[in-house]
Tab-separated table of N, CA and C in Angstrom:
chain	number	residue	atom	x	y	z
Z	17	UNK	N	101.637	77.959	84.381
Z	17	UNK	CA	100.270	77.820	84.448
Z	17	UNK	C	99.722	77.053	83.229
Z	18	UNK	N	98.756	76.201	83.461
Z	18	UNK	CA	98.129	75.383	82.363
Z	18	UNK	C	96.663	75.547	82.430
Z	19	UNK	N	96.017	75.801	81.406
Z	19	UNK	CA	94.472	75.839	81.442
Z	19	UNK	C	94.010	74.612	80.501
Z	20	UNK	N	92.972	73.922	80.957
Z	20	UNK	CA	92.507	72.867	80.257
Z	20	UNK	C	91.019	72.890	79.891
Z	21	UNK	N	90.740	72.651	78.723
Z	21	UNK	CA	89.339	72.634	78.238
Z	21	UNK	C	88.843	71.456	77.684
Z	22	UNK	N	87.895	70.783	78.290
Z	22	UNK	CA	87.412	69.486	77.759
Z	22	UNK	C	86.185	69.809	76.767
Z	23	UNK	N	86.054	68.835	75.752
Z	23	UNK	CA	84.874	68.967	74.864
Z	23	UNK	C	84.629	67.540	74.347
Z	24	UNK	N	83.427	67.445	73.781
Z	24	UNK	CA	83.139	66.207	73.062
Z	24	UNK	C	82.040	65.339	73.796
Z	25	UNK	N	81.703	65.830	75.016
Z	25	UNK	CA	80.586	65.047	75.652
Z	25	UNK	C	79.288	65.211	75.019
Z	26	UNK	N	78.471	64.426	75.497
Z	26	UNK	CA	77.018	64.437	75.022
Z	26	UNK	C	76.173	63.224	75.399
Z	27	UNK	N	75.127	63.108	74.751
Z	27	UNK	CA	74.214	62.061	75.078
Z	27	UNK	C	74.365	60.947	73.947
Z	28	UNK	N	74.434	59.724	74.326
Z	28	UNK	CA	74.658	58.660	73.423
Z	28	UNK	C	73.959	57.342	73.882
Z	29	UNK	N	73.527	56.529	72.978
Z	29	UNK	CA	72.910	55.283	73.501
Z	29	UNK	C	73.925	54.254	73.907
Z	30	UNK	N	73.470	53.283	74.708
Z	30	UNK	CA	74.357	52.240	75.125
Z	30	UNK	C	74.926	51.494	73.840
Z	31	UNK	N	76.379	51.242	73.992
Z	31	UNK	CA	76.911	50.674	72.806
Z	31	UNK	C	77.533	51.672	71.820
Z	32	UNK	N	77.268	52.914	72.010
Z	32	UNK	CA	77.749	53.881	71.160
Z	32	UNK	C	79.154	54.333	71.417
Z	33	UNK	N	79.613	55.467	70.832
Z	33	UNK	CA	80.976	55.945	71.068
Z	33	UNK	C	80.955	57.431	71.128
Z	34	UNK	N	81.963	57.953	71.826
Z	34	UNK	CA	82.215	59.419	71.902
Z	34	UNK	C	83.752	59.531	71.928
Z	35	UNK	N	84.249	60.699	71.495
Z	35	UNK	CA	85.629	61.060	71.616
Z	35	UNK	C	85.705	62.400	72.307
Z	36	UNK	N	86.350	62.327	73.458
Z	36	UNK	CA	86.560	63.559	74.267
Z	36	UNK	C	87.868	64.141	73.993
Z	37	UNK	N	87.941	65.457	74.088
Z	37	UNK	CA	89.252	66.147	73.793
Z	37	UNK	C	89.558	66.978	74.978
Z	38	UNK	N	90.827	67.170	75.317
Z	38	UNK	CA	91.263	68.001	76.347
Z	38	UNK	C	92.263	68.939	75.632
Z	39	UNK	N	91.918	70.168	75.485
Z	39	UNK	CA	92.811	71.208	74.855
Z	39	UNK	C	93.520	71.915	75.884
Z	40	UNK	N	94.841	72.128	75.833
Z	40	UNK	CA	95.534	72.841	76.835
Z	40	UNK	C	96.290	74.012	76.305
Z	41	UNK	N	96.545	74.977	77.219
Z	41	UNK	CA	97.383	76.082	76.923
Z	41	UNK	C	98.476	76.106	77.995
Z	42	UNK	N	99.667	76.445	77.610
Z	42	UNK	CA	100.743	76.334	78.490
Z	42	UNK	C	101.927	75.575	78.013
Z	43	UNK	N	103.058	76.118	78.050
Z	43	UNK	CA	104.214	75.439	77.376
Z	43	UNK	C	104.541	74.119	78.042
Z	44	UNK	N	104.251	73.902	79.295
Z	44	UNK	CA	104.685	72.695	79.960
Z	44	UNK	C	103.721	71.547	79.740
Z	45	UNK	N	102.604	71.765	79.128
Z	45	UNK	CA	101.691	70.609	79.000
Z	45	UNK	C	102.301	69.462	78.278
Z	46	UNK	N	103.059	69.744	77.312
Z	46	UNK	CA	103.607	68.574	76.439
Z	46	UNK	C	104.647	67.738	77.207
Z	47	UNK	N	105.050	68.213	78.325
Z	47	UNK	CA	105.956	67.521	79.218
Z	47	UNK	C	105.299	66.937	80.306
Z	48	UNK	N	103.994	66.934	80.363
Z	48	UNK	CA	103.188	66.510	81.662
Z	48	UNK	C	102.379	65.300	81.336
Z	49	UNK	N	102.401	64.309	82.267
Z	49	UNK	CA	101.347	63.279	82.205
Z	49	UNK	C	99.983	63.890	82.253
Z	50	UNK	N	99.040	63.292	81.691
Z	50	UNK	CA	97.687	63.732	81.730
Z	50	UNK	C	96.639	62.650	82.026
Z	51	UNK	N	95.788	62.876	82.782
Z	51	UNK	CA	94.866	61.884	83.232
Z	51	UNK	C	93.373	62.244	83.015
Z	52	UNK	N	92.518	61.259	82.686
Z	52	UNK	CA	91.103	61.595	82.643
Z	52	UNK	C	90.582	60.837	83.884
Z	53	UNK	N	89.522	61.671	84.481
Z	53	UNK	CA	88.830	61.148	85.549
Z	53	UNK	C	87.352	61.363	85.351
Z	54	UNK	N	86.489	60.820	86.132
Z	54	UNK	CA	84.997	60.989	85.935
Z	54	UNK	C	84.351	60.990	87.292
Z	55	UNK	N	83.260	61.702	87.359
Z	55	UNK	CA	82.544	61.753	88.572
Z	55	UNK	C	80.984	61.730	88.266
Z	56	UNK	N	80.385	60.675	88.751
Z	56	UNK	CA	78.969	60.492	88.625
Z	56	UNK	C	78.297	61.200	89.883
Z	57	UNK	N	76.934	61.525	89.771
Z	57	UNK	CA	76.239	62.139	90.870
Z	57	UNK	C	76.335	61.221	92.139
Z	58	UNK	N	76.673	61.862	93.302
Z	58	UNK	CA	76.731	61.175	94.527
Z	58	UNK	C	77.935	60.265	94.771
Z	59	UNK	N	78.879	60.248	93.743
Z	59	UNK	CA	79.973	59.391	93.895
Z	59	UNK	C	81.323	60.189	93.838
Z	60	UNK	N	82.339	59.482	94.290
Z	60	UNK	CA	83.667	60.303	94.314
Z	60	UNK	C	84.298	60.275	92.875
Z	61	UNK	N	85.139	61.106	92.676
Z	61	UNK	CA	85.817	61.252	91.380
Z	61	UNK	C	86.653	59.997	91.257
Z	62	UNK	N	86.685	59.363	90.095
Z	62	UNK	CA	87.385	58.202	89.934
Z	62	UNK	C	88.285	58.263	88.723
Z	63	UNK	N	89.405	57.628	88.813
Z	63	UNK	CA	90.269	57.497	87.684
Z	63	UNK	C	89.809	56.632	86.470
Z	64	UNK	N	90.087	57.148	85.314
Z	64	UNK	CA	89.702	56.463	84.053
Z	64	UNK	C	90.948	55.955	83.282
Z	65	UNK	N	91.819	56.910	82.852
Z	65	UNK	CA	92.933	56.591	82.115
Z	65	UNK	C	93.923	57.709	82.305
Z	66	UNK	N	95.258	57.403	82.011
Z	66	UNK	CA	96.317	58.441	81.942
Z	66	UNK	C	97.276	58.037	81.020
Z	67	UNK	N	98.073	58.983	80.578
Z	67	UNK	CA	99.066	58.909	79.555
Z	67	UNK	C	100.318	59.603	79.937
Z	68	UNK	N	101.441	58.989	79.664
Z	68	UNK	CA	102.770	59.722	79.937
Z	68	UNK	C	102.864	60.879	78.970
Z	69	UNK	N	103.898	61.802	79.353
Z	69	UNK	CA	104.179	62.923	78.533
Z	69	UNK	C	104.538	62.650	77.164
Z	70	UNK	N	105.156	61.571	76.914
Z	70	UNK	CA	105.550	61.119	75.566
Z	70	UNK	C	104.562	60.356	74.847
Z	71	UNK	N	103.547	59.837	75.486
Z	71	UNK	CA	102.538	59.047	74.901
Z	71	UNK	C	102.863	57.593	74.846
Z	72	UNK	N	104.005	57.174	75.314
Z	72	UNK	CA	104.384	55.817	75.089
Z	72	UNK	C	103.939	54.932	76.147
Z	73	UNK	N	103.428	55.431	77.201
Z	73	UNK	CA	102.802	54.619	78.294
Z	73	UNK	C	101.419	55.010	78.621
Z	74	UNK	N	100.575	54.101	78.761
Z	74	UNK	CA	99.173	54.456	79.176
Z	74	UNK	C	98.753	53.616	80.332
Z	75	UNK	N	97.782	54.083	81.164
Z	75	UNK	CA	97.273	53.434	82.279
Z	75	UNK	C	95.711	53.538	82.337
Z	76	UNK	N	95.100	52.465	82.614
Z	76	UNK	CA	93.557	52.478	82.663
Z	76	UNK	C	93.077	51.745	83.846
Z	77	UNK	N	91.813	52.246	84.119
Z	77	UNK	CA	90.998	51.482	85.076
Z	77	UNK	C	90.419	50.279	84.532
Z	78	UNK	N	90.240	49.197	85.408
Z	78	UNK	CA	89.678	48.036	84.873
Z	78	UNK	C	88.240	48.195	84.202
Z	79	UNK	N	87.597	48.955	84.789
Z	79	UNK	CA	86.186	49.297	84.292
Z	79	UNK	C	86.108	49.659	82.792
Z	80	UNK	N	87.267	50.251	82.276
Z	80	UNK	CA	87.140	50.732	80.915
Z	80	UNK	C	88.088	49.944	80.039
Z	81	UNK	N	88.696	48.989	80.476
Z	81	UNK	CA	89.740	48.105	79.770
Z	81	UNK	C	89.079	47.609	78.539
Z	82	UNK	N	89.734	47.769	77.367
Z	82	UNK	CA	89.245	47.316	76.075
Z	82	UNK	C	88.248	48.168	75.528
Z	83	UNK	N	87.788	49.226	76.152
Z	83	UNK	CA	86.691	49.945	75.590
Z	83	UNK	C	87.102	51.529	75.417
Z	84	UNK	N	87.970	51.960	76.262
Z	84	UNK	CA	88.432	53.350	76.212
Z	84	UNK	C	89.874	53.386	75.779
Z	85	UNK	N	90.292	54.350	75.033
Z	85	UNK	CA	91.681	54.520	74.595
Z	85	UNK	C	92.092	56.005	74.715
Z	86	UNK	N	93.162	56.219	75.408
Z	86	UNK	CA	93.688	57.489	75.569
Z	86	UNK	C	94.889	57.740	74.589
Z	87	UNK	N	94.960	58.999	74.022
Z	87	UNK	CA	96.141	59.321	73.185
Z	87	UNK	C	96.314	60.890	73.278
Z	88	UNK	N	97.559	61.182	72.762
Z	88	UNK	CA	97.745	62.638	72.781
Z	88	UNK	C	98.511	63.112	71.558
Z	89	UNK	N	98.303	64.376	71.282
Z	89	UNK	CA	99.032	64.977	70.094
Z	89	UNK	C	99.720	66.306	70.783
Z	90	UNK	N	101.002	66.125	71.014
Z	90	UNK	CA	101.673	67.322	71.702
Z	90	UNK	C	101.772	68.463	70.863
Z	91	UNK	N	101.895	68.190	69.536
Z	91	UNK	CA	101.936	69.352	68.574
Z	91	UNK	C	100.742	70.312	68.687
Z	92	UNK	N	99.584	69.539	68.986
Z	92	UNK	CA	98.344	70.326	69.133
Z	92	UNK	C	97.894	70.572	70.581
Z	93	UNK	N	98.796	70.155	71.530
Z	93	UNK	CA	98.521	70.368	72.907
Z	93	UNK	C	97.157	69.803	73.345
Z	94	UNK	N	96.913	68.599	72.795
Z	94	UNK	CA	95.678	68.031	73.075
Z	94	UNK	C	95.664	66.521	73.453
Z	95	UNK	N	94.840	66.116	74.389
Z	95	UNK	CA	94.798	64.725	74.783
Z	95	UNK	C	93.326	64.195	74.475
Z	96	UNK	N	93.198	62.996	74.016
Z	96	UNK	CA	91.983	62.506	73.603
Z	96	UNK	C	91.557	61.279	74.464
Z	97	UNK	N	90.265	61.100	74.615
Z	97	UNK	CA	89.748	59.876	75.120
Z	97	UNK	C	88.676	59.310	74.220
Z	98	UNK	N	89.055	58.236	73.569
Z	98	UNK	CA	88.066	57.559	72.696
Z	98	UNK	C	87.338	56.568	73.541
Z	99	UNK	N	86.126	56.615	73.515
Z	99	UNK	CA	85.204	55.829	74.422
Z	99	UNK	C	84.270	55.039	73.499
Z	100	UNK	N	84.526	53.686	73.482
Z	100	UNK	CA	83.621	52.772	72.618
Z	100	UNK	C	82.854	51.931	73.608
Z	101	UNK	N	81.778	51.293	72.989
Z	101	UNK	CA	80.988	50.362	73.757
Z	101	UNK	C	80.444	50.910	75.075
Z	102	UNK	N	80.000	52.128	75.060
Z	102	UNK	CA	79.579	52.843	76.208
Z	102	UNK	C	78.432	52.232	76.950
Z	103	UNK	N	78.490	52.252	78.223
Z	103	UNK	CA	77.462	51.689	79.089
Z	103	UNK	C	76.699	52.707	79.915
Z	104	UNK	N	75.562	52.512	80.318
Z	104	UNK	CA	74.881	53.552	81.178
Z	104	UNK	C	75.749	53.897	82.434
Z	105	UNK	N	76.507	52.942	82.929
Z	105	UNK	CA	77.326	53.180	84.078
Z	105	UNK	C	78.488	54.175	83.848
Z	106	UNK	N	78.736	54.492	82.524
Z	106	UNK	CA	79.743	55.351	82.159
Z	106	UNK	C	79.237	56.844	82.263
Z	107	UNK	N	78.022	57.001	82.554
Z	107	UNK	CA	77.493	58.261	82.647
Z	107	UNK	C	78.191	59.032	83.817
Z	108	UNK	N	78.649	60.274	83.486
Z	108	UNK	CA	79.386	61.086	84.498
Z	108	UNK	C	79.868	62.338	83.847
Z	109	UNK	N	80.358	63.172	84.743
Z	109	UNK	CA	81.096	64.307	84.175
Z	109	UNK	C	82.696	63.884	84.057
Z	110	UNK	N	83.225	64.158	82.898
Z	110	UNK	CA	84.520	63.686	82.631
Z	110	UNK	C	85.461	64.849	82.729
Z	111	UNK	N	86.583	64.661	83.466
Z	111	UNK	CA	87.574	65.801	83.648
Z	111	UNK	C	88.945	65.334	83.151
Z	112	UNK	N	89.679	66.217	82.629
Z	112	UNK	CA	91.031	66.036	82.320
Z	112	UNK	C	91.934	66.712	83.316
Z	113	UNK	N	93.030	66.200	83.615
Z	113	UNK	CA	93.971	66.781	84.660
Z	113	UNK	C	95.422	66.701	84.126
Z	114	UNK	N	96.222	67.673	84.422
Z	114	UNK	CA	97.645	67.754	84.048
Z	114	UNK	C	98.476	68.153	85.216
Z	115	UNK	N	99.874	67.748	84.998
Z	115	UNK	CA	100.878	67.910	85.982
Z	115	UNK	C	100.709	67.143	87.248
Z	116	UNK	N	100.842	65.900	87.090
Z	116	UNK	CA	100.892	64.931	88.215
Z	116	UNK	C	102.177	65.058	88.991
Z	117	UNK	N	102.023	65.184	90.239
Z	117	UNK	CA	103.271	65.253	91.102
Z	117	UNK	C	103.393	63.908	91.877
Z	118	UNK	N	102.654	62.904	91.517
Z	118	UNK	CA	102.705	61.635	92.246
Z	118	UNK	C	102.141	60.535	91.386
Z	119	UNK	N	101.400	59.774	92.024
Z	119	UNK	CA	100.720	58.561	91.442
Z	119	UNK	C	99.727	59.169	90.354
Z	120	UNK	N	99.809	58.728	89.099
Z	120	UNK	CA	98.888	59.427	88.163
Z	120	UNK	C	97.469	58.950	88.127
Z	121	UNK	N	97.172	57.947	88.979
Z	121	UNK	CA	95.841	57.416	89.039
Z	121	UNK	C	95.010	58.066	90.301
Z	122	UNK	N	95.761	58.940	90.957
Z	122	UNK	CA	95.213	59.575	92.098
Z	122	UNK	C	94.874	61.054	91.776
Z	123	UNK	N	93.699	61.439	91.968
Z	123	UNK	CA	93.221	62.810	91.540
Z	123	UNK	C	94.026	63.898	92.363
Z	124	UNK	N	94.294	63.568	93.555
Z	124	UNK	CA	94.919	64.684	94.277
Z	124	UNK	C	96.379	65.038	93.906
Z	125	UNK	N	96.971	64.170	93.068
Z	125	UNK	CA	98.320	64.339	92.591
Z	125	UNK	C	98.435	65.364	91.481
Z	126	UNK	N	97.304	65.839	90.883
Z	126	UNK	CA	97.300	66.717	89.809
Z	126	UNK	C	97.086	68.172	90.200
Z	127	UNK	N	97.875	69.043	89.466
Z	127	UNK	CA	97.796	70.452	89.808
Z	127	UNK	C	96.702	71.215	89.052
Z	128	UNK	N	96.467	70.787	87.822
Z	128	UNK	CA	95.472	71.500	87.046
Z	128	UNK	C	94.352	70.646	86.486
Z	129	UNK	N	93.114	71.261	86.376
Z	129	UNK	CA	91.928	70.550	86.081
Z	129	UNK	C	91.099	71.424	85.120
Z	130	UNK	N	90.364	70.670	84.178
Z	130	UNK	CA	89.465	71.340	83.309
Z	130	UNK	C	88.132	71.474	84.016
Z	131	UNK	N	87.137	72.052	83.347
Z	131	UNK	CA	85.766	72.299	83.939
Z	131	UNK	C	84.969	71.069	83.793
Z	132	UNK	N	85.341	70.015	82.938
Z	132	UNK	CA	84.550	68.888	82.860
Z	132	UNK	C	83.577	68.970	81.613
Z	133	UNK	N	83.260	67.760	81.163
Z	133	UNK	CA	82.261	67.643	80.054
Z	133	UNK	C	81.315	66.408	80.465
Z	134	UNK	N	80.022	66.742	80.337
Z	134	UNK	CA	79.051	65.632	80.646
Z	134	UNK	C	78.959	64.631	79.579
Z	135	UNK	N	78.960	63.411	80.060
Z	135	UNK	CA	78.729	62.235	79.161
Z	135	UNK	C	77.449	61.472	79.731
Z	136	UNK	N	76.473	61.241	78.927
Z	136	UNK	CA	75.268	60.542	79.404
Z	136	UNK	C	75.034	59.498	78.490
Z	137	UNK	N	74.902	58.263	79.000
Z	137	UNK	CA	74.637	57.008	78.151
Z	137	UNK	C	73.312	56.468	78.540
Z	138	UNK	N	72.403	56.499	77.538
Z	138	UNK	CA	71.055	55.964	77.871
Z	138	UNK	C	70.956	54.414	77.522
Z	139	UNK	N	70.135	53.841	78.255
Z	139	UNK	CA	69.985	52.406	78.085
Z	139	UNK	C	68.976	52.019	77.028
């Protein structure tokens, strides 16, 4: 069993930065790929970035290329999402997910989810 808790969301002006954290409990977290997804009101949950269990491979959506960076610290059981140059269209609830059983950019492949953290970017 893995429990995930996201933090670090908030209100920021366009062009600003935030760093989200996903803290996990559970021994298998450090051996699991982790993904960040987001969901805006009235829209489907969409893939943002993912990282391999070792941290040596990362995957990102084109919409965040060059602006967001995912990283992890397995000693702390934590995955981070550094978000720079934020845009109003980045406004959403951001979720982290662990234990992918398939394609890591697909939400349904993950077994565990956090409760989400709100990110609001004002123009």
